[in-house]
Protein backbone atom coordinates (compact mmCIF):
# COMPACT_ATOMS: atom_id res chain seq x y z
CA UNK A 1 0.00 0.00 0.00
CA UNK A 2 1.81 3.10 -1.26
CA UNK A 3 -0.14 5.36 1.09
CA UNK A 4 1.47 3.63 4.09
CA UNK A 5 5.02 3.79 2.73
CA UNK A 6 5.95 7.26 4.03
CA UNK A 7 4.89 6.37 7.59
CA UNK A 8 6.78 3.06 7.42
CA UNK A 9 9.92 4.79 6.18
CA UNK A 10 9.66 7.49 8.85
CA UNK A 11 9.12 4.89 11.59
CA UNK A 12 12.12 2.92 10.35
CA UNK A 13 14.21 6.09 10.34
CA UNK A 14 13.22 6.85 13.94
CA UNK A 15 14.20 3.31 14.96
CA UNK A 16 17.65 3.80 13.39
CA UNK A 17 17.13 1.41 10.49
CA UNK A 18 18.72 3.81 8.00
CA UNK A 19 22.36 4.83 8.38
CA UNK A 20 23.13 8.54 8.33
CA UNK A 21 25.25 9.26 5.27
CA UNK A 22 26.94 12.39 4.01
CA UNK A 23 25.96 13.80 0.64
CA UNK A 24 29.30 12.62 -0.73
CA UNK A 25 28.58 9.10 0.41
CA UNK A 26 25.28 9.00 -1.47
CA UNK A 27 26.64 10.87 -4.48
CA UNK A 28 27.67 7.61 -6.11
CA UNK A 29 23.97 6.67 -6.34
CA UNK A 30 23.20 9.53 -8.71
CA UNK A 31 26.58 10.18 -10.34
CA UNK A 32 26.08 10.60 -14.09
CA UNK A 33 22.30 10.16 -13.89
CA UNK A 34 19.29 12.35 -14.44
CA UNK A 35 17.19 12.52 -11.27
CA UNK A 36 13.72 13.77 -10.40
CA UNK A 37 13.65 15.78 -7.18
CA UNK A 38 10.53 14.94 -5.27
CA UNK A 39 9.50 12.04 -7.50
CA UNK A 40 7.20 10.94 -4.68
CA UNK A 41 6.34 14.16 -2.91
CA UNK A 42 7.08 17.86 -3.07
CA UNK A 43 10.81 18.68 -3.08
CA UNK A 44 10.21 21.84 -1.02
CA UNK A 45 9.72 19.55 1.98
CA UNK A 46 13.41 18.60 1.86
CA UNK A 47 16.05 21.08 3.06
CA UNK A 48 17.73 23.02 0.26
CA UNK A 49 21.21 21.88 1.29
CA UNK A 50 20.24 18.23 0.83
CA UNK A 51 19.12 18.83 -2.76
CA UNK A 52 22.07 21.11 -3.53
CA UNK A 53 24.54 18.49 -2.37
CA UNK A 54 22.73 15.69 -4.21
CA UNK A 55 22.44 17.46 -7.58
CA UNK A 56 26.15 18.30 -7.42
CA UNK A 57 26.73 14.63 -8.29
CA UNK A 58 23.97 14.20 -10.90
CA UNK A 59 24.19 14.71 -14.66
CA UNK A 60 20.98 16.71 -14.45
CA UNK A 61 17.64 16.89 -12.68
CA UNK A 62 14.04 17.95 -12.86
CA UNK A 63 11.78 19.16 -10.09
CA UNK A 64 8.63 21.12 -9.39
CA UNK A 65 6.96 22.54 -6.30
CA UNK A 66 3.46 23.71 -5.50
CA UNK A 67 4.83 25.16 -2.24
CA UNK A 68 6.64 28.12 -3.85
CA UNK A 69 4.39 30.74 -2.21
CA UNK A 70 4.44 29.23 1.28
CA UNK A 71 6.56 31.01 3.94
CA UNK A 72 8.35 27.76 4.82
CA UNK A 73 9.50 27.24 1.22
CA UNK A 74 13.21 28.01 0.94
CA UNK A 75 13.37 30.49 -1.93
CA UNK A 76 16.87 29.26 -2.83
CA UNK A 77 15.06 26.32 -4.41
CA UNK A 78 14.36 28.64 -7.37
CA UNK A 79 17.82 27.70 -8.61
CA UNK A 80 17.01 23.98 -8.52
CA UNK A 81 13.31 23.46 -9.26
CA UNK A 82 10.37 25.09 -11.00
CA UNK A 83 7.17 26.50 -9.56
CA UNK A 84 4.10 24.51 -10.55
CA UNK A 85 1.48 26.94 -11.84
CA UNK A 86 -2.15 25.96 -12.25
CA UNK A 87 -3.24 29.29 -13.71
CA UNK A 88 -1.90 32.40 -15.42
CA UNK A 89 -2.24 34.20 -12.07
CA UNK A 90 -0.06 31.52 -10.41
CA UNK A 91 2.46 31.84 -13.23
CA UNK A 92 2.64 35.61 -12.90
CA UNK A 93 2.94 35.51 -9.10
CA UNK A 94 5.68 32.86 -9.16
CA UNK A 95 7.64 34.66 -11.86
CA UNK A 96 7.39 37.91 -9.88
CA UNK A 97 9.22 36.05 -7.10
CA UNK A 98 11.92 34.91 -9.53
CA UNK A 99 10.71 31.38 -10.25
CA UNK A 100 10.63 29.68 -13.64
CA UNK A 101 7.24 28.03 -14.03
CA UNK A 102 5.72 24.83 -15.30
CA UNK A 103 2.13 25.75 -16.17
CA UNK A 104 -0.77 23.48 -17.00
CA UNK A 105 -3.28 25.03 -19.39
CA UNK A 106 -6.46 24.02 -21.15
CA UNK A 107 -5.91 22.86 -24.72
CA UNK A 108 -7.52 25.99 -26.20
CA UNK A 109 -5.59 28.46 -24.00
CA UNK A 110 -2.66 30.30 -25.61
CA UNK A 111 1.01 29.81 -24.93
CA UNK A 112 2.16 33.05 -23.31
CA UNK A 113 5.27 35.15 -23.91
CA UNK A 114 8.29 33.58 -22.25
CA UNK A 115 6.82 30.07 -22.40
CA UNK A 116 7.73 27.07 -24.51
CA UNK A 117 5.56 23.98 -24.97
CA UNK A 118 7.08 20.88 -23.40
CA UNK A 119 8.56 18.72 -26.19
CA UNK A 120 7.82 15.59 -24.13
CA UNK A 121 4.08 16.37 -24.28
CA UNK A 122 1.37 14.77 -26.41
CA UNK A 123 0.75 18.08 -28.17
CA UNK A 124 4.39 18.17 -29.27
CA UNK A 125 4.37 14.53 -30.37
CA UNK A 126 6.65 13.41 -27.52
CA UNK A 127 9.67 14.49 -29.57
CA UNK A 128 11.94 14.24 -26.54
CA UNK A 129 11.79 12.54 -23.18
CA UNK A 130 12.08 14.49 -19.94
CA UNK A 131 15.58 13.05 -19.57
CA UNK A 132 16.61 14.23 -23.05
CA UNK A 133 15.00 17.66 -22.66
CA UNK A 134 16.24 18.30 -19.14
CA UNK A 135 14.83 21.83 -18.96
CA UNK A 136 12.53 21.42 -15.97
CA UNK A 137 14.85 22.64 -13.27
CA UNK A 138 15.44 26.03 -11.72
CA UNK A 139 18.32 26.97 -14.00
CA UNK A 140 16.75 25.85 -17.24
CA UNK A 141 18.08 24.12 -20.29
CA UNK A 142 21.83 24.51 -20.75
CA UNK A 143 22.08 23.25 -24.31
CA UNK A 144 22.74 25.10 -27.57
CA UNK A 145 19.95 27.65 -27.16
CA UNK A 146 19.88 29.69 -23.97
CA UNK A 147 16.43 28.94 -22.58
CA UNK A 148 17.32 29.48 -18.93
CA UNK A 149 14.65 32.14 -18.59
CA UNK A 150 11.93 30.27 -20.49
CA UNK A 151 9.08 28.66 -18.61
CA UNK A 152 7.37 25.45 -19.66
CA UNK A 153 3.69 24.99 -20.50
CA UNK A 154 1.72 21.83 -21.19
CA UNK A 155 -1.89 20.98 -21.97
CA UNK A 156 -3.80 19.43 -19.08
CA UNK A 157 -3.73 15.65 -19.26
CA UNK A 158 -4.64 12.61 -17.19
CA UNK A 159 -7.48 10.24 -16.50
CA UNK A 160 -11.16 11.21 -16.41
CA UNK A 161 -11.22 12.20 -12.71
CA UNK A 162 -8.03 14.27 -13.07
CA UNK A 163 -9.45 16.03 -16.12
CA UNK A 164 -12.71 16.88 -14.29
CA UNK A 165 -10.73 18.53 -11.48
CA UNK A 166 -8.42 20.35 -13.91
CA UNK A 167 -11.37 21.58 -15.99
CA UNK A 168 -12.76 23.33 -12.90
CA UNK A 169 -9.36 24.82 -12.01
CA UNK A 170 -8.47 26.00 -15.50
CA UNK A 171 -11.81 27.60 -16.43
mmCIF file with all atom_site columns, C-alpha atoms in Angstrom:
data_model
loop_
_atom_site.group_PDB
_atom_site.id
_atom_site.type_symbol
_atom_site.label_atom_id
_atom_site.label_alt_id
_atom_site.label_comp_id
_atom_site.label_asym_id
_atom_site.label_entity_id
_atom_site.label_seq_id
_atom_site.pdbx_PDB_ins_code
_atom_site.Cartn_x
_atom_site.Cartn_y
_atom_site.Cartn_z
_atom_site.occupancy
_atom_site.B_iso_or_equiv
_atom_site.pdbx_formal_charge
_atom_site.auth_seq_id
_atom_site.auth_comp_id
_atom_site.auth_asym_id
_atom_site.auth_atom_id
_atom_site.pdbx_PDB_model_num
ATOM 1   C CA . UNK A 1 1   ? 0.000   0.000  0.000   1.00 0.00 ? 1   UNK A CA 1
ATOM 2   C CA . UNK A 1 2   ? 1.813   3.103  -1.261  1.00 0.00 ? 2   UNK A CA 1
ATOM 3   C CA . UNK A 1 3   ? -0.139  5.362  1.091   1.00 0.00 ? 3   UNK A CA 1
ATOM 4   C CA . UNK A 1 4   ? 1.465   3.633  4.088   1.00 0.00 ? 4   UNK A CA 1
ATOM 5   C CA . UNK A 1 5   ? 5.024   3.785  2.734   1.00 0.00 ? 5   UNK A CA 1
ATOM 6   C CA . UNK A 1 6   ? 5.952   7.263  4.033   1.00 0.00 ? 6   UNK A CA 1
ATOM 7   C CA . UNK A 1 7   ? 4.894   6.367  7.592   1.00 0.00 ? 7   UNK A CA 1
ATOM 8   C CA . UNK A 1 8   ? 6.778   3.063  7.422   1.00 0.00 ? 8   UNK A CA 1
ATOM 9   C CA . UNK A 1 9   ? 9.917   4.791  6.184   1.00 0.00 ? 9   UNK A CA 1
ATOM 10  C CA . UNK A 1 10  ? 9.663   7.488  8.852   1.00 0.00 ? 10  UNK A CA 1
ATOM 11  C CA . UNK A 1 11  ? 9.115   4.891  11.588  1.00 0.00 ? 11  UNK A CA 1
ATOM 12  C CA . UNK A 1 12  ? 12.117  2.915  10.355  1.00 0.00 ? 12  UNK A CA 1
ATOM 13  C CA . UNK A 1 13  ? 14.209  6.092  10.343  1.00 0.00 ? 13  UNK A CA 1
ATOM 14  C CA . UNK A 1 14  ? 13.220  6.846  13.943  1.00 0.00 ? 14  UNK A CA 1
ATOM 15  C CA . UNK A 1 15  ? 14.203  3.306  14.961  1.00 0.00 ? 15  UNK A CA 1
ATOM 16  C CA . UNK A 1 16  ? 17.652  3.797  13.391  1.00 0.00 ? 16  UNK A CA 1
ATOM 17  C CA . UNK A 1 17  ? 17.128  1.408  10.486  1.00 0.00 ? 17  UNK A CA 1
ATOM 18  C CA . UNK A 1 18  ? 18.723  3.815  8.004   1.00 0.00 ? 18  UNK A CA 1
ATOM 19  C CA . UNK A 1 19  ? 22.359  4.835  8.376   1.00 0.00 ? 19  UNK A CA 1
ATOM 20  C CA . UNK A 1 20  ? 23.130  8.544  8.329   1.00 0.00 ? 20  UNK A CA 1
ATOM 21  C CA . UNK A 1 21  ? 25.250  9.264  5.269   1.00 0.00 ? 21  UNK A CA 1
ATOM 22  C CA . UNK A 1 22  ? 26.943  12.390 4.011   1.00 0.00 ? 22  UNK A CA 1
ATOM 23  C CA . UNK A 1 23  ? 25.964  13.802 0.635   1.00 0.00 ? 23  UNK A CA 1
ATOM 24  C CA . UNK A 1 24  ? 29.299  12.625 -0.733  1.00 0.00 ? 24  UNK A CA 1
ATOM 25  C CA . UNK A 1 25  ? 28.580  9.098  0.410   1.00 0.00 ? 25  UNK A CA 1
ATOM 26  C CA . UNK A 1 26  ? 25.276  9.000  -1.468  1.00 0.00 ? 26  UNK A CA 1
ATOM 27  C CA . UNK A 1 27  ? 26.644  10.871 -4.482  1.00 0.00 ? 27  UNK A CA 1
ATOM 28  C CA . UNK A 1 28  ? 27.667  7.607  -6.112  1.00 0.00 ? 28  UNK A CA 1
ATOM 29  C CA . UNK A 1 29  ? 23.971  6.668  -6.342  1.00 0.00 ? 29  UNK A CA 1
ATOM 30  C CA . UNK A 1 30  ? 23.202  9.534  -8.715  1.00 0.00 ? 30  UNK A CA 1
ATOM 31  C CA . UNK A 1 31  ? 26.580  10.183 -10.342 1.00 0.00 ? 31  UNK A CA 1
ATOM 32  C CA . UNK A 1 32  ? 26.078  10.603 -14.086 1.00 0.00 ? 32  UNK A CA 1
ATOM 33  C CA . UNK A 1 33  ? 22.301  10.156 -13.894 1.00 0.00 ? 33  UNK A CA 1
ATOM 34  C CA . UNK A 1 34  ? 19.289  12.353 -14.436 1.00 0.00 ? 34  UNK A CA 1
ATOM 35  C CA . UNK A 1 35  ? 17.194  12.523 -11.271 1.00 0.00 ? 35  UNK A CA 1
ATOM 36  C CA . UNK A 1 36  ? 13.721  13.766 -10.402 1.00 0.00 ? 36  UNK A CA 1
ATOM 37  C CA . UNK A 1 37  ? 13.654  15.784 -7.185  1.00 0.00 ? 37  UNK A CA 1
ATOM 38  C CA . UNK A 1 38  ? 10.530  14.935 -5.271  1.00 0.00 ? 38  UNK A CA 1
ATOM 39  C CA . UNK A 1 39  ? 9.499   12.036 -7.505  1.00 0.00 ? 39  UNK A CA 1
ATOM 40  C CA . UNK A 1 40  ? 7.204   10.940 -4.677  1.00 0.00 ? 40  UNK A CA 1
ATOM 41  C CA . UNK A 1 41  ? 6.338   14.160 -2.908  1.00 0.00 ? 41  UNK A CA 1
ATOM 42  C CA . UNK A 1 42  ? 7.079   17.863 -3.066  1.00 0.00 ? 42  UNK A CA 1
ATOM 43  C CA . UNK A 1 43  ? 10.809  18.683 -3.083  1.00 0.00 ? 43  UNK A CA 1
ATOM 44  C CA . UNK A 1 44  ? 10.215  21.837 -1.024  1.00 0.00 ? 44  UNK A CA 1
ATOM 45  C CA . UNK A 1 45  ? 9.716   19.553 1.980   1.00 0.00 ? 45  UNK A CA 1
ATOM 46  C CA . UNK A 1 46  ? 13.411  18.601 1.864   1.00 0.00 ? 46  UNK A CA 1
ATOM 47  C CA . UNK A 1 47  ? 16.052  21.075 3.065   1.00 0.00 ? 47  UNK A CA 1
ATOM 48  C CA . UNK A 1 48  ? 17.725  23.017 0.256   1.00 0.00 ? 48  UNK A CA 1
ATOM 49  C CA . UNK A 1 49  ? 21.212  21.882 1.290   1.00 0.00 ? 49  UNK A CA 1
ATOM 50  C CA . UNK A 1 50  ? 20.239  18.229 0.829   1.00 0.00 ? 50  UNK A CA 1
ATOM 51  C CA . UNK A 1 51  ? 19.118  18.833 -2.760  1.00 0.00 ? 51  UNK A CA 1
ATOM 52  C CA . UNK A 1 52  ? 22.074  21.111 -3.532  1.00 0.00 ? 52  UNK A CA 1
ATOM 53  C CA . UNK A 1 53  ? 24.537  18.486 -2.366  1.00 0.00 ? 53  UNK A CA 1
ATOM 54  C CA . UNK A 1 54  ? 22.733  15.690 -4.215  1.00 0.00 ? 54  UNK A CA 1
ATOM 55  C CA . UNK A 1 55  ? 22.441  17.457 -7.583  1.00 0.00 ? 55  UNK A CA 1
ATOM 56  C CA . UNK A 1 56  ? 26.147  18.296 -7.419  1.00 0.00 ? 56  UNK A CA 1
ATOM 57  C CA . UNK A 1 57  ? 26.729  14.627 -8.290  1.00 0.00 ? 57  UNK A CA 1
ATOM 58  C CA . UNK A 1 58  ? 23.969  14.205 -10.903 1.00 0.00 ? 58  UNK A CA 1
ATOM 59  C CA . UNK A 1 59  ? 24.190  14.712 -14.659 1.00 0.00 ? 59  UNK A CA 1
ATOM 60  C CA . UNK A 1 60  ? 20.977  16.710 -14.450 1.00 0.00 ? 60  UNK A CA 1
ATOM 61  C CA . UNK A 1 61  ? 17.645  16.887 -12.682 1.00 0.00 ? 61  UNK A CA 1
ATOM 62  C CA . UNK A 1 62  ? 14.039  17.950 -12.864 1.00 0.00 ? 62  UNK A CA 1
ATOM 63  C CA . UNK A 1 63  ? 11.782  19.159 -10.092 1.00 0.00 ? 63  UNK A CA 1
ATOM 64  C CA . UNK A 1 64  ? 8.625   21.119 -9.390  1.00 0.00 ? 64  UNK A CA 1
ATOM 65  C CA . UNK A 1 65  ? 6.955   22.541 -6.299  1.00 0.00 ? 65  UNK A CA 1
ATOM 66  C CA . UNK A 1 66  ? 3.463   23.709 -5.500  1.00 0.00 ? 66  UNK A CA 1
ATOM 67  C CA . UNK A 1 67  ? 4.827   25.162 -2.239  1.00 0.00 ? 67  UNK A CA 1
ATOM 68  C CA . UNK A 1 68  ? 6.640   28.123 -3.846  1.00 0.00 ? 68  UNK A CA 1
ATOM 69  C CA . UNK A 1 69  ? 4.388   30.736 -2.213  1.00 0.00 ? 69  UNK A CA 1
ATOM 70  C CA . UNK A 1 70  ? 4.438   29.226 1.285   1.00 0.00 ? 70  UNK A CA 1
ATOM 71  C CA . UNK A 1 71  ? 6.557   31.006 3.937   1.00 0.00 ? 71  UNK A CA 1
ATOM 72  C CA . UNK A 1 72  ? 8.349   27.761 4.818   1.00 0.00 ? 72  UNK A CA 1
ATOM 73  C CA . UNK A 1 73  ? 9.500   27.243 1.217   1.00 0.00 ? 73  UNK A CA 1
ATOM 74  C CA . UNK A 1 74  ? 13.206  28.009 0.941   1.00 0.00 ? 74  UNK A CA 1
ATOM 75  C CA . UNK A 1 75  ? 13.374  30.490 -1.931  1.00 0.00 ? 75  UNK A CA 1
ATOM 76  C CA . UNK A 1 76  ? 16.868  29.260 -2.828  1.00 0.00 ? 76  UNK A CA 1
ATOM 77  C CA . UNK A 1 77  ? 15.062  26.319 -4.414  1.00 0.00 ? 77  UNK A CA 1
ATOM 78  C CA . UNK A 1 78  ? 14.357  28.644 -7.374  1.00 0.00 ? 78  UNK A CA 1
ATOM 79  C CA . UNK A 1 79  ? 17.815  27.696 -8.613  1.00 0.00 ? 79  UNK A CA 1
ATOM 80  C CA . UNK A 1 80  ? 17.010  23.976 -8.522  1.00 0.00 ? 80  UNK A CA 1
ATOM 81  C CA . UNK A 1 81  ? 13.313  23.460 -9.261  1.00 0.00 ? 81  UNK A CA 1
ATOM 82  C CA . UNK A 1 82  ? 10.372  25.094 -11.004 1.00 0.00 ? 82  UNK A CA 1
ATOM 83  C CA . UNK A 1 83  ? 7.171   26.496 -9.561  1.00 0.00 ? 83  UNK A CA 1
ATOM 84  C CA . UNK A 1 84  ? 4.097   24.510 -10.547 1.00 0.00 ? 84  UNK A CA 1
ATOM 85  C CA . UNK A 1 85  ? 1.484   26.937 -11.840 1.00 0.00 ? 85  UNK A CA 1
ATOM 86  C CA . UNK A 1 86  ? -2.147  25.955 -12.246 1.00 0.00 ? 86  UNK A CA 1
ATOM 87  C CA . UNK A 1 87  ? -3.235  29.287 -13.711 1.00 0.00 ? 87  UNK A CA 1
ATOM 88  C CA . UNK A 1 88  ? -1.901  32.395 -15.417 1.00 0.00 ? 88  UNK A CA 1
ATOM 89  C CA . UNK A 1 89  ? -2.239  34.205 -12.072 1.00 0.00 ? 89  UNK A CA 1
ATOM 90  C CA . UNK A 1 90  ? -0.060  31.523 -10.413 1.00 0.00 ? 90  UNK A CA 1
ATOM 91  C CA . UNK A 1 91  ? 2.465   31.840 -13.233 1.00 0.00 ? 91  UNK A CA 1
ATOM 92  C CA . UNK A 1 92  ? 2.642   35.611 -12.899 1.00 0.00 ? 92  UNK A CA 1
ATOM 93  C CA . UNK A 1 93  ? 2.941   35.515 -9.101  1.00 0.00 ? 93  UNK A CA 1
ATOM 94  C CA . UNK A 1 94  ? 5.676   32.863 -9.159  1.00 0.00 ? 94  UNK A CA 1
ATOM 95  C CA . UNK A 1 95  ? 7.637   34.656 -11.857 1.00 0.00 ? 95  UNK A CA 1
ATOM 96  C CA . UNK A 1 96  ? 7.389   37.911 -9.883  1.00 0.00 ? 96  UNK A CA 1
ATOM 97  C CA . UNK A 1 97  ? 9.220   36.046 -7.103  1.00 0.00 ? 97  UNK A CA 1
ATOM 98  C CA . UNK A 1 98  ? 11.921  34.905 -9.531  1.00 0.00 ? 98  UNK A CA 1
ATOM 99  C CA . UNK A 1 99  ? 10.707  31.376 -10.251 1.00 0.00 ? 99  UNK A CA 1
ATOM 100 C CA . UNK A 1 100 ? 10.632  29.680 -13.644 1.00 0.00 ? 100 UNK A CA 1
ATOM 101 C CA . UNK A 1 101 ? 7.241   28.030 -14.028 1.00 0.00 ? 101 UNK A CA 1
ATOM 102 C CA . UNK A 1 102 ? 5.718   24.832 -15.296 1.00 0.00 ? 102 UNK A CA 1
ATOM 103 C CA . UNK A 1 103 ? 2.133   25.747 -16.166 1.00 0.00 ? 103 UNK A CA 1
ATOM 104 C CA . UNK A 1 104 ? -0.766  23.477 -17.004 1.00 0.00 ? 104 UNK A CA 1
ATOM 105 C CA . UNK A 1 105 ? -3.280  25.030 -19.393 1.00 0.00 ? 105 UNK A CA 1
ATOM 106 C CA . UNK A 1 106 ? -6.464  24.015 -21.149 1.00 0.00 ? 106 UNK A CA 1
ATOM 107 C CA . UNK A 1 107 ? -5.908  22.855 -24.724 1.00 0.00 ? 107 UNK A CA 1
ATOM 108 C CA . UNK A 1 108 ? -7.517  25.988 -26.198 1.00 0.00 ? 108 UNK A CA 1
ATOM 109 C CA . UNK A 1 109 ? -5.587  28.459 -24.003 1.00 0.00 ? 109 UNK A CA 1
ATOM 110 C CA . UNK A 1 110 ? -2.664  30.295 -25.608 1.00 0.00 ? 110 UNK A CA 1
ATOM 111 C CA . UNK A 1 111 ? 1.014   29.813 -24.931 1.00 0.00 ? 111 UNK A CA 1
ATOM 112 C CA . UNK A 1 112 ? 2.160   33.052 -23.313 1.00 0.00 ? 112 UNK A CA 1
ATOM 113 C CA . UNK A 1 113 ? 5.266   35.147 -23.909 1.00 0.00 ? 113 UNK A CA 1
ATOM 114 C CA . UNK A 1 114 ? 8.286   33.581 -22.245 1.00 0.00 ? 114 UNK A CA 1
ATOM 115 C CA . UNK A 1 115 ? 6.819   30.065 -22.403 1.00 0.00 ? 115 UNK A CA 1
ATOM 116 C CA . UNK A 1 116 ? 7.729   27.067 -24.511 1.00 0.00 ? 116 UNK A CA 1
ATOM 117 C CA . UNK A 1 117 ? 5.564   23.980 -24.974 1.00 0.00 ? 117 UNK A CA 1
ATOM 118 C CA . UNK A 1 118 ? 7.078   20.881 -23.403 1.00 0.00 ? 118 UNK A CA 1
ATOM 119 C CA . UNK A 1 119 ? 8.563   18.721 -26.193 1.00 0.00 ? 119 UNK A CA 1
ATOM 120 C CA . UNK A 1 120 ? 7.819   15.595 -24.134 1.00 0.00 ? 120 UNK A CA 1
ATOM 121 C CA . UNK A 1 121 ? 4.081   16.373 -24.278 1.00 0.00 ? 121 UNK A CA 1
ATOM 122 C CA . UNK A 1 122 ? 1.375   14.775 -26.406 1.00 0.00 ? 122 UNK A CA 1
ATOM 123 C CA . UNK A 1 123 ? 0.747   18.079 -28.167 1.00 0.00 ? 123 UNK A CA 1
ATOM 124 C CA . UNK A 1 124 ? 4.387   18.172 -29.274 1.00 0.00 ? 124 UNK A CA 1
ATOM 125 C CA . UNK A 1 125 ? 4.370   14.530 -30.368 1.00 0.00 ? 125 UNK A CA 1
ATOM 126 C CA . UNK A 1 126 ? 6.648   13.411 -27.516 1.00 0.00 ? 126 UNK A CA 1
ATOM 127 C CA . UNK A 1 127 ? 9.667   14.492 -29.573 1.00 0.00 ? 127 UNK A CA 1
ATOM 128 C CA . UNK A 1 128 ? 11.942  14.245 -26.537 1.00 0.00 ? 128 UNK A CA 1
ATOM 129 C CA . UNK A 1 129 ? 11.794  12.538 -23.176 1.00 0.00 ? 129 UNK A CA 1
ATOM 130 C CA . UNK A 1 130 ? 12.085  14.490 -19.943 1.00 0.00 ? 130 UNK A CA 1
ATOM 131 C CA . UNK A 1 131 ? 15.583  13.047 -19.569 1.00 0.00 ? 131 UNK A CA 1
ATOM 132 C CA . UNK A 1 132 ? 16.614  14.227 -23.052 1.00 0.00 ? 132 UNK A CA 1
ATOM 133 C CA . UNK A 1 133 ? 15.001  17.658 -22.664 1.00 0.00 ? 133 UNK A CA 1
ATOM 134 C CA . UNK A 1 134 ? 16.244  18.298 -19.144 1.00 0.00 ? 134 UNK A CA 1
ATOM 135 C CA . UNK A 1 135 ? 14.825  21.827 -18.958 1.00 0.00 ? 135 UNK A CA 1
ATOM 136 C CA . UNK A 1 136 ? 12.530  21.416 -15.971 1.00 0.00 ? 136 UNK A CA 1
ATOM 137 C CA . UNK A 1 137 ? 14.849  22.645 -13.272 1.00 0.00 ? 137 UNK A CA 1
ATOM 138 C CA . UNK A 1 138 ? 15.438  26.028 -11.718 1.00 0.00 ? 138 UNK A CA 1
ATOM 139 C CA . UNK A 1 139 ? 18.315  26.970 -14.002 1.00 0.00 ? 139 UNK A CA 1
ATOM 140 C CA . UNK A 1 140 ? 16.748  25.849 -17.236 1.00 0.00 ? 140 UNK A CA 1
ATOM 141 C CA . UNK A 1 141 ? 18.083  24.117 -20.288 1.00 0.00 ? 141 UNK A CA 1
ATOM 142 C CA . UNK A 1 142 ? 21.826  24.505 -20.754 1.00 0.00 ? 142 UNK A CA 1
ATOM 143 C CA . UNK A 1 143 ? 22.076  23.250 -24.311 1.00 0.00 ? 143 UNK A CA 1
ATOM 144 C CA . UNK A 1 144 ? 22.742  25.097 -27.568 1.00 0.00 ? 144 UNK A CA 1
ATOM 145 C CA . UNK A 1 145 ? 19.953  27.648 -27.157 1.00 0.00 ? 145 UNK A CA 1
ATOM 146 C CA . UNK A 1 146 ? 19.884  29.695 -23.973 1.00 0.00 ? 146 UNK A CA 1
ATOM 147 C CA . UNK A 1 147 ? 16.430  28.945 -22.582 1.00 0.00 ? 147 UNK A CA 1
ATOM 148 C CA . UNK A 1 148 ? 17.316  29.478 -18.932 1.00 0.00 ? 148 UNK A CA 1
ATOM 149 C CA . UNK A 1 149 ? 14.648  32.144 -18.588 1.00 0.00 ? 149 UNK A CA 1
ATOM 150 C CA . UNK A 1 150 ? 11.929  30.265 -20.487 1.00 0.00 ? 150 UNK A CA 1
ATOM 151 C CA . UNK A 1 151 ? 9.082   28.657 -18.612 1.00 0.00 ? 151 UNK A CA 1
ATOM 152 C CA . UNK A 1 152 ? 7.370   25.448 -19.660 1.00 0.00 ? 152 UNK A CA 1
ATOM 153 C CA . UNK A 1 153 ? 3.688   24.987 -20.504 1.00 0.00 ? 153 UNK A CA 1
ATOM 154 C CA . UNK A 1 154 ? 1.724   21.826 -21.194 1.00 0.00 ? 154 UNK A CA 1
ATOM 155 C CA . UNK A 1 155 ? -1.892  20.979 -21.968 1.00 0.00 ? 155 UNK A CA 1
ATOM 156 C CA . UNK A 1 156 ? -3.799  19.431 -19.079 1.00 0.00 ? 156 UNK A CA 1
ATOM 157 C CA . UNK A 1 157 ? -3.731  15.653 -19.265 1.00 0.00 ? 157 UNK A CA 1
ATOM 158 C CA . UNK A 1 158 ? -4.639  12.614 -17.188 1.00 0.00 ? 158 UNK A CA 1
ATOM 159 C CA . UNK A 1 159 ? -7.482  10.237 -16.498 1.00 0.00 ? 159 UNK A CA 1
ATOM 160 C CA . UNK A 1 160 ? -11.161 11.213 -16.406 1.00 0.00 ? 160 UNK A CA 1
ATOM 161 C CA . UNK A 1 161 ? -11.222 12.202 -12.713 1.00 0.00 ? 161 UNK A CA 1
ATOM 162 C CA . UNK A 1 162 ? -8.035  14.266 -13.074 1.00 0.00 ? 162 UNK A CA 1
ATOM 163 C CA . UNK A 1 163 ? -9.452  16.028 -16.121 1.00 0.00 ? 163 UNK A CA 1
ATOM 164 C CA . UNK A 1 164 ? -12.709 16.876 -14.286 1.00 0.00 ? 164 UNK A CA 1
ATOM 165 C CA . UNK A 1 165 ? -10.728 18.533 -11.480 1.00 0.00 ? 165 UNK A CA 1
ATOM 166 C CA . UNK A 1 166 ? -8.417  20.346 -13.912 1.00 0.00 ? 166 UNK A CA 1
ATOM 167 C CA . UNK A 1 167 ? -11.370 21.580 -15.989 1.00 0.00 ? 167 UNK A CA 1
ATOM 168 C CA . UNK A 1 168 ? -12.762 23.333 -12.898 1.00 0.00 ? 168 UNK A CA 1
ATOM 169 C CA . UNK A 1 169 ? -9.360  24.818 -12.007 1.00 0.00 ? 169 UNK A CA 1
ATOM 170 C CA . UNK A 1 170 ? -8.466  26.005 -15.504 1.00 0.00 ? 170 UNK A CA 1
ATOM 171 C CA . UNK A 1 171 ? -11.806 27.596 -16.429 1.00 0.00 ? 171 UNK A CA 1
#
